[in-house]
Amino acid sequence: MADDVIEKDTVIIGSGPGGYVAAIRASELGQSVTIIEKSDTVGGVCLNVGCVPSKALITAGHRLQQAKNSQTYGITTSDAKIDFTKTQAWKDQKVVSRMTSGVQMLLKKHHVELINGEAYLDSDTQLRIMPSGERQFMDNGGGQTIKFKHLILATGSRPIEIRGFKFADRVIDSTGGLNLKEIPKEFIIIGGGYVGTELAGAYADLGSHVTILEGSPNIIPNFEKDMVSIVKKNLEKKGVTIITNAMAKSSENKGDSVDVTYEVDGKPTTISADYCMVTVGRRPNTDNFGLEMTNVKLSDKGLVEVDEQGKTSVDNIYAIGDITKGPALAHKAFFEAKTVAGAISGKHTANDYIGVPAVCFTDPELASVGLTEADAKDKGIEVKTAKFPFAGNARAVSLDAAEGFVKLIAQKDTGTLLGGQIVGPGASDLISELSVAINCQLNAEDIALTIHPHPTLGEPIQEAADILIGYPTHI
């Protein structure tokens, strides 16, 4: 028998990047906030089994390679080795646990109520909370019933499982790829997007021979070809085999290995590996929690339809993050979280995605924001572009990391910055300057006249701006 109905102000389903940030901002704006989280930990996929732990493994791989290959600097070492058990313990205990504990502390500091359980919607204003875990078939009784004034859906996404590659044993998703007990000698990755390419580089640095099977003509297709070509060259230097236009067909578990069959131009090939990781995309978590019991509208792709404030077709229900249209990025969810929290408090907030950067932590890093040259052409906007290589930057050269470039796209008549792409050292950090510039509608001269310290990796941005205004200095 259900408990008595409890009334709540703002309820959030999910404590990932969108959910916990929405909770904090809503609390700061005076709302009484409750988060319902079915997992044992807060922080969602990104913090627990996604973007944060993957960066830890990428760092470990870089450190191992630096220890092995520093002859360029006149440094000779004995053969460096890795204890992967200790690496995984550092990742889990010193990185992930530290960050999840920090989020829990922030929620407590802001007086956010955290309820562990699974939420099931009964209507546009009511839900039930059931204990997490498996239940008997047709068991929908019991649980705590909550009547909410406002609801924020932040349920995230999950890996797509493709036919012939059921996640089990030697066939794993990205979560499994981050939590391997040993470094595989042979590692097959199906899908050369953000996640697949990042982890391909990480495991290649750690000592694996990695094979990427990508269905499209190029890996990381969301970035410009001249950027990706540099990453591709470096992956091949690490011994990574990249097979494009490859369609994965089937897998066969061999006990201590897995056979993977793929086709290129209709010709089948079978290869073996210790593990096969499938990273072909993610599916929005808009099923299995009663959304069909509400009047919330979904797109044909299962995404929640929202307006510029994140409001759904139901006035008191909002949605953010991976379950809404756009890239599945944690920082996009952060942004949307603040928007919906403000909207619920009556503020005139709105989502504007032009300044949302995309980053891929490859070697070297990729980062892009705003329009590309092709985007501008498609929109009929006349632009001028400028590119400055890191080979002309003293800091990059002194780091022995002079590959790549900064490219700026500006409107031809006004010089207003419309977009920027960076491939090179520190691209993930440098892109924020361009995000600010585009959000604030700065022009090339504003950047050119901004004094950048020397010698730093930020100078190529100023150098590219100098080229745009017709006064190049170091090129």
Short mmCIF file of C-alpha atoms in Angstrom, two decimals:
data_model
loop_
_atom_site.label_atom_id
_atom_site.label_comp_id
_atom_site.label_asym_id
_atom_site.label_seq_id
_atom_site.Cartn_x
_atom_site.Cartn_y
_atom_site.Cartn_z
CA MET A 1 0.00 0.00 0.00
CA ALA A 2 1.40 3.39 -0.98
CA ASP A 3 2.44 5.91 1.62
CA ASP A 4 0.53 9.15 2.08
CA VAL A 5 1.18 11.70 -0.67
CA ILE A 6 4.02 14.08 0.15
CA GLU A 7 4.08 17.51 -1.50
CA LYS A 8 7.37 18.84 -2.87
CA ASP A 9 8.39 22.09 -4.56
CA THR A 10 11.04 21.30 -7.21
CA VAL A 11 11.81 17.63 -7.88
CA ILE A 12 14.68 16.50 -10.10
CA ILE A 13 15.04 12.99 -11.49
CA GLY A 14 18.75 12.25 -11.89
CA SER A 15 21.86 13.67 -10.20
CA GLY A 16 24.19 13.80 -13.22
CA PRO A 17 25.79 17.00 -14.53
CA GLY A 18 22.41 18.50 -15.36
CA GLY A 19 20.56 17.28 -12.29
CA TYR A 20 22.95 18.30 -9.55
CA VAL A 21 23.72 21.70 -11.12
CA ALA A 22 20.00 22.39 -11.51
CA ALA A 23 19.52 21.47 -7.86
CA ILE A 24 22.25 23.82 -6.66
CA ARG A 25 21.08 26.75 -8.78
CA ALA A 26 17.42 26.20 -7.88
CA SER A 27 18.33 26.16 -4.20
CA GLU A 28 20.33 29.36 -4.60
CA LEU A 29 17.22 30.92 -6.14
CA GLY A 30 15.12 30.01 -3.11
CA GLN A 31 13.49 26.78 -4.22
CA SER A 32 13.08 23.74 -1.98
CA VAL A 33 14.73 20.97 -3.98
CA THR A 34 14.57 17.16 -3.96
CA ILE A 35 16.72 14.93 -6.16
CA ILE A 36 15.72 11.32 -6.87
CA GLU A 37 18.71 9.19 -7.87
CA LYS A 38 18.54 5.45 -8.54
CA SER A 39 22.31 4.89 -8.39
CA ASP A 40 24.34 4.56 -5.21
CA THR A 41 26.42 7.58 -6.18
CA VAL A 42 25.73 11.07 -7.48
CA GLY A 43 27.34 12.64 -10.54
CA GLY A 44 25.83 10.53 -13.29
CA VAL A 45 27.64 8.81 -16.16
CA CYS A 46 30.10 11.64 -16.78
CA LEU A 47 31.53 11.72 -13.30
CA ASN A 48 31.37 8.02 -12.47
CA VAL A 49 31.92 6.09 -15.71
CA GLY A 50 32.44 8.67 -18.44
CA CYS A 51 34.30 11.87 -19.15
CA VAL A 52 36.09 12.19 -15.81
CA PRO A 53 37.53 8.67 -15.36
CA SER A 54 38.42 8.53 -19.06
CA LYS A 55 40.61 11.60 -18.62
CA ALA A 56 42.34 9.83 -15.74
CA LEU A 57 43.25 6.89 -18.00
CA ILE A 58 44.33 9.29 -20.75
CA THR A 59 46.62 11.02 -18.25
CA ALA A 60 48.08 7.71 -17.07
CA GLY A 61 48.83 6.75 -20.67
CA HIS A 62 50.54 10.08 -21.33
CA ARG A 63 52.66 9.74 -18.19
CA LEU A 64 53.74 6.23 -19.17
CA GLN A 65 54.79 7.38 -22.63
CA GLN A 66 56.65 10.37 -21.20
CA ALA A 67 58.51 8.04 -18.85
CA LYS A 68 59.45 5.76 -21.73
CA ASN A 69 60.21 8.36 -24.38
CA SER A 70 62.01 11.44 -23.08
CA GLN A 71 65.24 11.07 -25.04
CA THR A 72 64.36 14.27 -26.93
CA TYR A 73 65.06 16.19 -23.71
CA GLY A 74 68.26 14.31 -23.02
CA ILE A 75 66.56 12.14 -20.41
CA THR A 76 67.25 8.42 -20.38
CA THR A 77 65.34 6.07 -18.11
CA SER A 78 65.17 2.34 -17.53
CA ASP A 79 62.12 0.63 -18.98
CA ALA A 80 59.03 2.15 -17.36
CA LYS A 81 56.31 -0.29 -16.32
CA ILE A 82 52.72 0.12 -15.23
CA ASP A 83 50.78 -1.60 -12.45
CA PHE A 84 47.29 -1.28 -13.92
CA THR A 85 45.62 -2.34 -10.69
CA LYS A 86 47.15 0.69 -8.98
CA THR A 87 46.21 2.88 -11.95
CA GLN A 88 42.57 1.81 -11.68
CA ALA A 89 42.61 2.28 -7.89
CA TRP A 90 43.97 5.84 -8.33
CA LYS A 91 41.27 6.58 -10.92
CA ASP A 92 38.46 5.25 -8.74
CA GLN A 93 39.60 6.43 -5.30
CA LYS A 94 41.56 9.61 -5.92
CA VAL A 95 39.64 10.97 -8.89
CA VAL A 96 36.08 9.63 -9.13
CA SER A 97 35.38 9.19 -5.40
CA ARG A 98 36.87 12.58 -4.62
CA MET A 99 34.65 14.30 -7.18
CA THR A 100 31.45 12.44 -6.24
CA SER A 101 32.08 13.24 -2.57
CA GLY A 102 32.47 16.87 -3.58
CA VAL A 103 29.09 16.86 -5.32
CA GLN A 104 27.44 15.25 -2.29
CA MET A 105 28.97 17.94 -0.08
CA LEU A 106 27.68 20.69 -2.39
CA LEU A 107 24.16 19.24 -2.36
CA LYS A 108 24.22 19.06 1.42
CA LYS A 109 25.58 22.62 1.65
CA HIS A 110 22.64 23.84 -0.45
CA HIS A 111 20.11 21.85 1.60
CA VAL A 112 19.10 19.64 -1.32
CA GLU A 113 17.19 16.54 -0.26
CA LEU A 114 18.63 13.42 -1.90
CA ILE A 115 16.41 10.33 -2.14
CA ASN A 116 17.84 7.04 -3.36
CA GLY A 117 15.32 5.17 -5.49
CA GLU A 118 13.69 4.93 -8.90
CA ALA A 119 11.09 7.48 -9.92
CA TYR A 120 7.97 6.43 -11.83
CA LEU A 121 5.61 9.11 -13.10
CA ASP A 122 1.88 8.68 -12.50
CA SER A 123 0.76 11.98 -14.05
CA ASP A 124 1.87 15.52 -14.85
CA THR A 125 2.01 16.32 -11.15
CA GLN A 126 2.72 13.08 -9.31
CA LEU A 127 5.30 10.29 -9.14
CA ARG A 128 6.20 7.29 -7.03
CA ILE A 129 9.63 6.38 -5.69
CA MET A 130 10.43 2.69 -5.65
CA PRO A 131 13.53 1.03 -4.20
CA SER A 132 16.32 0.68 -6.76
CA GLY A 133 16.96 -2.74 -8.24
CA GLU A 134 14.98 -5.56 -9.80
CA ARG A 135 11.37 -6.21 -8.85
CA GLN A 136 8.88 -8.94 -9.59
CA PHE A 137 6.90 -8.71 -12.83
CA MET A 138 3.88 -6.38 -12.51
CA ASP A 139 5.03 -5.21 -9.08
CA ASN A 140 4.02 -1.56 -9.10
CA GLY A 141 2.64 -1.23 -5.62
CA GLY A 142 4.14 0.41 -2.60
CA GLY A 143 6.74 3.14 -2.60
CA GLN A 144 6.57 6.77 -1.62
CA THR A 145 4.20 9.02 -3.57
CA ILE A 146 5.22 12.62 -4.25
CA LYS A 147 3.10 15.43 -5.64
CA PHE A 148 5.42 18.00 -7.21
CA LYS A 149 4.99 21.62 -8.14
CA HIS A 150 7.85 21.55 -10.67
CA LEU A 151 9.74 18.62 -12.17
CA ILE A 152 13.11 18.60 -13.96
CA LEU A 153 13.93 15.51 -16.01
CA ALA A 154 17.68 14.86 -16.06
CA THR A 155 17.76 11.12 -16.68
CA GLY A 156 20.72 11.08 -19.09
CA SER A 157 21.52 8.40 -21.64
CA ARG A 158 22.97 4.92 -22.01
CA PRO A 159 25.21 3.18 -24.58
CA ILE A 160 23.59 1.80 -27.71
CA GLU A 161 23.85 -1.97 -28.05
CA ILE A 162 24.06 -3.13 -31.67
CA ARG A 163 22.90 -6.41 -33.17
CA GLY A 164 25.46 -9.16 -32.84
CA PHE A 165 27.29 -7.42 -30.00
CA LYS A 166 25.37 -8.03 -26.80
CA PHE A 167 27.18 -6.49 -23.85
CA ALA A 168 28.53 -9.51 -21.98
CA ASP A 169 31.87 -11.10 -21.18
CA ARG A 170 34.36 -9.92 -23.82
CA VAL A 171 32.00 -7.46 -25.53
CA ILE A 172 31.80 -4.32 -23.43
CA ASP A 173 30.48 -0.77 -23.47
CA SER A 174 32.49 2.32 -22.53
CA THR A 175 31.86 1.68 -18.82
CA GLY A 176 33.45 -1.73 -19.19
CA GLY A 177 36.29 -0.19 -21.18
CA LEU A 178 37.09 2.16 -18.32
CA ASN A 179 37.06 -0.61 -15.73
CA LEU A 180 39.14 -3.38 -17.27
CA LYS A 181 41.23 -5.34 -14.80
CA GLU A 182 44.15 -5.66 -17.20
CA ILE A 183 45.51 -3.85 -20.22
CA PRO A 184 44.43 -5.85 -23.28
CA LYS A 185 47.10 -6.87 -25.74
CA GLU A 186 44.55 -6.66 -28.54
CA PHE A 187 41.63 -4.28 -28.24
CA ILE A 188 38.90 -3.73 -30.85
CA ILE A 189 36.82 -0.56 -30.68
CA ILE A 190 33.67 -0.33 -32.77
CA GLY A 191 32.91 3.35 -33.33
CA GLY A 192 35.51 6.05 -33.91
CA GLY A 193 33.63 8.97 -32.40
CA TYR A 194 34.59 10.99 -29.31
CA VAL A 195 34.61 8.14 -26.80
CA GLY A 196 36.06 5.47 -29.04
CA THR A 197 38.91 7.63 -30.31
CA GLU A 198 39.81 8.99 -26.88
CA LEU A 199 40.01 5.52 -25.35
CA ALA A 200 41.83 4.17 -28.40
CA GLY A 201 44.59 6.70 -27.74
CA ALA A 202 44.60 5.98 -24.02
CA TYR A 203 44.94 2.21 -24.37
CA ALA A 204 47.49 2.55 -27.16
CA ASP A 205 49.60 4.66 -24.78
CA LEU A 206 49.11 2.04 -22.08
CA GLY A 207 50.45 -0.68 -24.37
CA SER A 208 47.50 -2.16 -26.29
CA HIS A 209 47.34 -2.73 -30.00
CA VAL A 210 44.03 -1.07 -30.85
CA THR A 211 41.89 -1.56 -33.93
CA ILE A 212 39.16 1.03 -34.61
CA LEU A 213 36.26 -0.06 -36.81
CA GLU A 214 34.40 3.05 -37.99
CA GLY A 215 31.35 2.89 -40.25
CA SER A 216 31.78 6.34 -41.81
CA PRO A 217 34.62 7.49 -44.11
CA ASN A 218 36.54 9.11 -41.24
CA ILE A 219 36.92 8.96 -37.48
CA ILE A 220 35.55 11.79 -35.30
CA PRO A 221 33.33 13.00 -38.17
CA ASN A 222 31.97 15.95 -36.18
CA PHE A 223 35.31 17.78 -36.49
CA GLU A 224 36.92 19.33 -39.57
CA LYS A 225 38.98 16.97 -41.72
CA ASP A 226 42.19 19.04 -41.44
CA MET A 227 41.94 18.76 -37.66
CA VAL A 228 41.19 15.04 -37.62
CA SER A 229 44.03 14.24 -40.02
CA ILE A 230 46.56 15.28 -37.37
CA VAL A 231 44.92 13.07 -34.73
CA LYS A 232 44.71 10.17 -37.16
CA LYS A 233 48.42 10.45 -37.98
CA ASN A 234 49.33 10.38 -34.30
CA LEU A 235 47.09 7.39 -33.61
CA GLU A 236 48.81 5.49 -36.40
CA LYS A 237 52.18 6.45 -34.89
CA LYS A 238 50.99 4.78 -31.68
CA GLY A 239 50.28 1.63 -33.69
CA VAL A 240 46.49 2.03 -33.85
CA THR A 241 44.88 0.36 -36.87
CA ILE A 242 42.04 2.48 -38.25
CA ILE A 243 39.56 0.80 -40.60
CA THR A 244 36.88 3.12 -41.99
CA ASN A 245 33.70 2.30 -43.93
CA ALA A 246 33.66 -0.84 -41.79
CA MET A 247 30.33 -2.38 -40.79
CA ALA A 248 30.48 -4.57 -37.68
CA LYS A 249 28.50 -7.76 -38.25
CA SER A 250 28.95 -10.23 -35.42
CA SER A 251 30.99 -11.28 -32.40
CA GLU A 252 31.81 -14.69 -30.98
CA ASN A 253 33.03 -15.21 -27.43
CA LYS A 254 36.01 -17.59 -27.32
CA GLY A 255 36.39 -17.64 -23.55
CA ASP A 256 39.64 -15.75 -23.20
CA SER A 257 39.14 -13.72 -26.40
CA VAL A 258 36.49 -12.52 -28.83
CA ASP A 259 36.24 -12.83 -32.61
CA VAL A 260 34.76 -9.87 -34.46
CA THR A 261 33.55 -10.04 -38.04
CA TYR A 262 33.17 -6.85 -40.05
CA GLU A 263 32.64 -5.96 -43.70
CA VAL A 264 34.22 -3.36 -45.97
CA ASP A 265 32.69 -3.09 -49.45
CA GLY A 266 30.78 -6.28 -48.73
CA LYS A 267 33.89 -8.33 -48.01
CA PRO A 268 33.85 -10.01 -44.57
CA THR A 269 36.93 -10.13 -42.35
CA THR A 270 37.29 -11.68 -38.89
CA ILE A 271 39.80 -10.47 -36.31
CA SER A 272 40.43 -11.48 -32.70
CA ALA A 273 41.05 -9.48 -29.57
CA ASP A 274 41.05 -9.73 -25.80
CA TYR A 275 38.06 -7.35 -25.68
CA CYS A 276 35.72 -5.58 -28.06
CA MET A 277 34.31 -2.24 -26.93
CA VAL A 278 31.24 -0.82 -28.69
CA THR A 279 30.97 2.99 -28.70
CA VAL A 280 28.55 3.83 -31.49
CA GLY A 281 26.47 6.38 -29.63
CA ARG A 282 24.03 6.76 -26.78
CA ARG A 283 20.29 6.36 -26.33
CA PRO A 284 18.22 8.87 -24.28
CA ASN A 285 16.77 7.50 -21.05
CA THR A 286 13.19 8.52 -21.73
CA ASP A 287 11.71 5.06 -21.29
CA ASN A 288 10.88 2.89 -18.29
CA PHE A 289 9.92 5.61 -15.82
CA GLY A 290 6.34 6.37 -16.78
CA LEU A 291 6.79 9.30 -19.13
CA GLU A 292 3.92 7.88 -21.19
CA MET A 293 1.66 8.62 -18.21
CA THR A 294 2.23 12.34 -18.74
CA ASN A 295 1.51 14.76 -21.58
CA VAL A 296 5.21 15.31 -22.25
CA LYS A 297 5.91 15.06 -25.99
CA LEU A 298 8.84 13.13 -27.45
CA SER A 299 10.48 13.39 -30.86
CA ASP A 300 10.70 10.41 -33.20
CA LYS A 301 14.19 9.80 -31.78
CA GLY A 302 12.89 9.52 -28.23
CA LEU A 303 14.13 12.97 -27.17
CA VAL A 304 12.02 15.27 -25.00
CA GLU A 305 10.77 18.28 -26.93
CA VAL A 306 11.53 21.53 -25.09
CA ASP A 307 11.40 25.27 -25.71
CA GLU A 308 14.26 27.74 -25.28
CA GLN A 309 13.88 27.59 -21.49
CA GLY A 310 13.87 23.80 -21.35
CA LYS A 311 10.12 23.64 -20.72
CA THR A 312 8.35 20.59 -22.12
CA SER A 313 4.80 20.46 -23.52
CA VAL A 314 3.72 20.38 -19.87
CA ASP A 315 4.11 23.76 -18.16
CA ASN A 316 5.51 22.46 -14.88
CA ILE A 317 7.89 19.85 -16.35
CA TYR A 318 11.34 20.69 -17.74
CA ALA A 319 14.04 18.56 -19.36
CA ILE A 320 17.80 18.97 -19.71
CA GLY A 321 20.91 17.14 -20.85
CA ASP A 322 21.17 14.04 -23.02
CA ILE A 323 17.40 13.55 -23.26
CA THR A 324 17.01 16.81 -25.20
CA LYS A 325 18.13 17.80 -28.69
CA GLY A 326 21.80 18.61 -29.24
CA PRO A 327 25.17 17.10 -28.40
CA ALA A 328 25.41 14.85 -25.34
CA LEU A 329 27.88 17.06 -23.49
CA ALA A 330 28.13 17.58 -19.74
CA HIS A 331 28.76 21.32 -20.11
CA LYS A 332 25.65 21.65 -22.28
CA ALA A 333 23.71 20.03 -19.42
CA PHE A 334 25.35 22.45 -16.92
CA PHE A 335 24.17 25.38 -19.05
CA GLU A 336 20.63 24.05 -19.48
CA ALA A 337 20.40 23.27 -15.76
CA LYS A 338 20.96 26.91 -14.83
CA THR A 339 18.46 28.01 -17.46
CA VAL A 340 15.60 25.82 -16.19
CA ALA A 341 16.32 26.64 -12.55
CA GLY A 342 16.05 30.31 -13.44
CA ALA A 343 12.91 29.78 -15.52
CA ILE A 344 11.16 28.06 -12.62
CA SER A 345 12.05 31.06 -10.45
CA GLY A 346 10.50 33.41 -12.99
CA LYS A 347 13.73 34.71 -14.51
CA HIS A 348 13.97 35.45 -18.23
CA THR A 349 16.60 32.81 -18.92
CA ALA A 350 17.03 31.08 -22.28
CA ASN A 351 19.32 28.55 -23.90
CA ASP A 352 21.57 29.82 -26.68
CA TYR A 353 23.86 27.11 -28.02
CA ILE A 354 26.11 29.13 -30.34
CA GLY A 355 28.83 29.34 -27.70
CA VAL A 356 28.77 25.68 -26.63
CA PRO A 357 32.24 24.24 -27.34
CA ALA A 358 32.93 20.67 -28.44
CA VAL A 359 36.11 19.02 -27.20
CA CYS A 360 37.76 15.69 -27.90
CA PHE A 361 40.68 14.68 -25.66
CA THR A 362 42.74 13.03 -28.36
CA ASP A 363 46.45 13.53 -29.01
CA PRO A 364 46.58 16.36 -29.82
CA GLU A 365 43.31 17.69 -28.43
CA LEU A 366 40.49 18.94 -30.64
CA ALA A 367 38.16 21.82 -29.79
CA SER A 368 35.59 23.75 -31.78
CA VAL A 369 33.00 26.43 -31.06
CA GLY A 370 30.53 28.38 -33.14
CA LEU A 371 30.43 28.05 -36.92
CA THR A 372 32.91 26.30 -39.16
CA GLU A 373 33.71 27.73 -42.57
CA ALA A 374 31.36 25.15 -44.12
CA ASP A 375 28.57 26.08 -41.67
CA ALA A 376 28.87 29.74 -42.63
CA LYS A 377 28.76 28.90 -46.33
CA ASP A 378 25.62 26.81 -45.81
CA LYS A 379 24.00 29.78 -44.08
CA GLY A 380 24.99 32.14 -46.89
CA ILE A 381 27.33 34.18 -44.67
CA GLU A 382 30.41 35.68 -46.29
CA VAL A 383 33.41 35.08 -44.05
CA LYS A 384 37.14 35.49 -43.88
CA THR A 385 39.36 32.97 -42.13
CA ALA A 386 42.81 32.87 -40.60
CA LYS A 387 44.97 29.99 -39.44
CA PHE A 388 48.07 30.13 -37.24
CA PRO A 389 50.20 27.03 -36.63
CA PHE A 390 51.48 25.95 -33.23
CA ALA A 391 54.81 25.40 -35.00
CA GLY A 392 55.22 29.18 -34.80
CA ASN A 393 54.51 29.32 -31.07
CA ALA A 394 57.47 29.32 -28.69
CA ARG A 395 55.61 27.63 -25.84
CA ALA A 396 54.37 24.77 -28.02
CA VAL A 397 57.85 24.25 -29.45
CA SER A 398 59.39 24.21 -25.96
CA LEU A 399 56.82 21.56 -24.96
CA ASP A 400 57.79 19.48 -28.01
CA ALA A 401 54.11 19.69 -29.00
CA ALA A 402 54.12 21.94 -32.04
CA GLU A 403 51.54 20.08 -34.14
CA GLY A 404 48.23 21.70 -34.97
CA PHE A 405 46.78 25.15 -35.43
CA VAL A 406 44.21 27.76 -34.42
CA LYS A 407 41.64 28.74 -37.01
CA LEU A 408 39.28 31.70 -36.70
CA ILE A 409 36.17 32.43 -38.78
CA ALA A 410 34.89 36.00 -38.89
CA GLN A 411 32.12 37.79 -40.76
CA LYS A 412 33.70 39.40 -43.79
CA ASP A 413 32.24 42.90 -43.52
CA THR A 414 32.20 43.41 -39.73
CA GLY A 415 35.00 41.14 -38.52
CA THR A 416 32.66 39.66 -35.89
CA LEU A 417 33.93 36.28 -34.74
CA LEU A 418 31.56 33.49 -35.73
CA GLY A 419 33.61 30.42 -34.91
CA GLY A 420 36.95 28.92 -34.07
CA GLN A 421 38.71 25.57 -34.19
CA ILE A 422 41.82 24.49 -32.31
CA VAL A 423 43.85 21.33 -32.73
CA GLY A 424 46.96 21.23 -30.60
CA PRO A 425 48.29 21.29 -27.05
CA GLY A 426 45.80 22.58 -24.48
CA ALA A 427 42.99 23.00 -27.01
CA SER A 428 40.41 21.99 -24.39
CA ASP A 429 41.44 24.93 -22.19
CA LEU A 430 42.08 27.45 -24.95
CA ILE A 431 38.64 27.12 -26.55
CA SER A 432 36.98 28.96 -23.63
CA GLU A 433 38.45 32.26 -24.82
CA LEU A 434 36.80 31.80 -28.19
CA SER A 435 33.53 30.76 -26.55
CA VAL A 436 33.53 34.05 -24.62
CA ALA A 437 34.38 36.00 -27.78
CA ILE A 438 31.52 34.45 -29.75
CA ASN A 439 29.02 34.79 -26.90
CA CYS A 440 29.93 38.46 -26.54
CA GLN A 441 30.01 39.03 -30.33
CA LEU A 442 33.56 40.34 -30.22
CA ASN A 443 35.37 41.06 -33.46
CA ALA A 444 38.84 40.09 -34.63
CA GLU A 445 40.30 43.41 -33.55
CA ASP A 446 39.08 42.88 -29.98
CA ILE A 447 41.11 39.67 -29.82
CA ALA A 448 44.10 41.15 -31.64
CA LEU A 449 44.27 44.02 -29.13
CA THR A 450 43.98 41.72 -26.12
CA ILE A 451 47.45 41.26 -24.66
CA HIS A 452 48.28 37.57 -24.35
CA PRO A 453 51.22 36.67 -22.06
CA HIS A 454 54.39 35.34 -23.68
CA PRO A 455 55.35 32.57 -24.08
CA THR A 456 51.98 30.80 -23.75
CA LEU A 457 49.78 28.51 -25.78
CA GLY A 458 47.12 31.22 -25.97
CA GLU A 459 49.17 33.42 -28.28
CA PRO A 460 48.17 31.64 -31.52
CA ILE A 461 44.62 32.93 -30.96
CA GLN A 462 45.92 36.50 -30.97
CA GLU A 463 48.19 35.70 -33.92
CA ALA A 464 45.24 34.39 -35.94
CA ALA A 465 43.28 37.52 -35.08
CA ASP A 466 46.24 39.63 -36.29
CA ILE A 467 46.02 37.82 -39.61
CA LEU A 468 42.29 38.54 -39.83
CA ILE A 469 42.80 42.29 -39.44
CA GLY A 470 45.62 42.28 -41.99
CA TYR A 471 48.66 42.71 -39.72
CA PRO A 472 50.28 39.31 -39.17
CA THR A 473 53.31 39.30 -36.88
CA HIS A 474 54.89 35.87 -36.68
CA ILE A 475 53.94 34.39 -40.01
#
